[in-house]
Amino acid sequence: AYLALAEHYRLRGDLRESLRKLLRSRDFCTHTRQSGAVCLLVVELGVDLRNFALVKDYVAKAEHTTDLLHTDPLFAAKLRAASGLALLAEGRYAESARKFA
C-alpha cells in the first residue's frame, strides 16, 4: 500500500511525500529483491530532489542486494549512473567519470 501511495504522490508532483512513503515501505520488505527495488525507487526520487547524500546512502544499501546486481544488468547500471551523479554533485569528477565508463 505504501508503494502505491508513493507512486500516487510522485505522479501528483509531491516528491517529498512520495519519498516518505517509500522510506516507510522499505520497513515492510520481506525479500532482498523487494528491498533492492525500493532502494532503487528511493535513489530515483533522491536524484529528482537533488538530495545526493540520500542517493549515496541508498546506492550503498542497494549494492548489498547481490542477487539483483548479478542477475539484472539494468539494475546495476542504474546504480552506477546514480552513484556517478552523486559524485559529480560533490565535485569528484574523476571518480564520477569512472562510474559512467
XYZ file of C-alpha atoms in Angstrom:
101
model
C 0.000 0.000 0.000
C 2.886 2.358 0.747
C 4.337 1.778 -2.724
C 1.001 2.662 -4.317
C 0.793 5.810 -2.206
C 4.363 6.724 -3.125
C 3.562 6.336 -6.822
C 0.401 8.417 -6.394
C 2.284 11.279 -4.743
C 5.088 11.065 -7.310
C 2.606 11.379 -10.164
C 0.999 14.371 -8.451
C 4.413 16.038 -8.129
C 4.675 15.811 -4.346
C 8.116 14.224 -4.318
C 8.812 14.727 -0.621
C 5.654 12.908 0.443
C 6.390 10.195 -2.092
C 9.833 9.783 -0.542
C 8.317 9.488 2.942
C 6.030 6.694 1.780
C 8.872 4.869 0.049
C 11.054 5.062 3.134
C 8.197 3.655 5.198
C 7.591 0.844 2.691
C 11.198 -0.332 2.970
C 10.483 -1.411 6.561
C 7.992 -3.966 5.267
C 10.157 -5.606 2.580
C 10.490 -9.334 3.123
C 12.865 -10.296 0.302
C 16.141 -8.787 -0.830
C 14.671 -8.250 -4.297
C 11.904 -6.099 -2.822
C 14.399 -4.184 -0.726
C 16.625 -3.586 -3.750
C 13.701 -2.386 -5.856
C 12.583 0.034 -3.131
C 16.161 1.283 -2.732
C 16.271 1.973 -6.463
C 13.000 3.914 -6.271
C 14.415 5.959 -3.365
C 17.565 6.620 -5.400
C 15.491 7.843 -8.352
C 13.485 10.175 -6.111
C 16.691 11.356 -4.437
C 18.086 12.341 -7.825
C 14.848 14.166 -8.664
C 15.016 16.011 -5.329
C 18.769 16.631 -5.764
C 19.382 15.013 -2.385
C 22.664 13.347 -3.282
C 23.534 12.310 0.274
C 20.386 10.176 0.245
C 21.344 8.858 -3.179
C 24.754 7.728 -1.920
C 23.257 6.042 1.150
C 20.657 4.111 -0.800
C 23.047 3.154 -3.600
C 25.210 1.578 -0.900
C 22.197 -0.227 0.567
C 21.092 -1.434 -2.859
C 24.568 -2.717 -3.651
C 24.167 -5.178 -0.793
C 21.432 -6.961 -2.735
C 23.950 -9.081 -4.609
C 21.367 -11.322 -6.259
C 19.934 -8.321 -8.137
C 23.347 -6.909 -9.006
C 24.466 -10.129 -10.653
C 21.219 -11.126 -12.355
C 19.840 -7.760 -13.514
C 22.323 -5.680 -15.542
C 19.860 -2.770 -15.816
C 19.617 -2.563 -12.014
C 23.411 -2.426 -11.714
C 23.678 0.181 -14.482
C 21.108 2.428 -12.817
C 23.008 2.228 -9.530
C 26.302 3.103 -11.232
C 24.688 6.064 -13.006
C 23.124 7.358 -9.776
C 26.426 6.943 -7.955
C 28.159 8.847 -10.755
C 25.643 11.706 -10.446
C 26.181 11.875 -6.687
C 29.952 12.012 -7.152
C 29.525 14.662 -9.842
C 27.453 16.790 -7.464
C 30.248 16.553 -4.892
C 32.805 17.735 -7.445
C 34.638 14.403 -7.555
C 34.891 14.389 -11.330
C 37.484 11.658 -11.885
C 35.593 9.143 -9.741
C 32.346 10.139 -11.414
C 33.839 9.538 -14.855
C 34.872 6.031 -13.787
C 31.285 5.266 -12.772
C 29.988 6.327 -16.187
C 32.650 4.432 -18.133
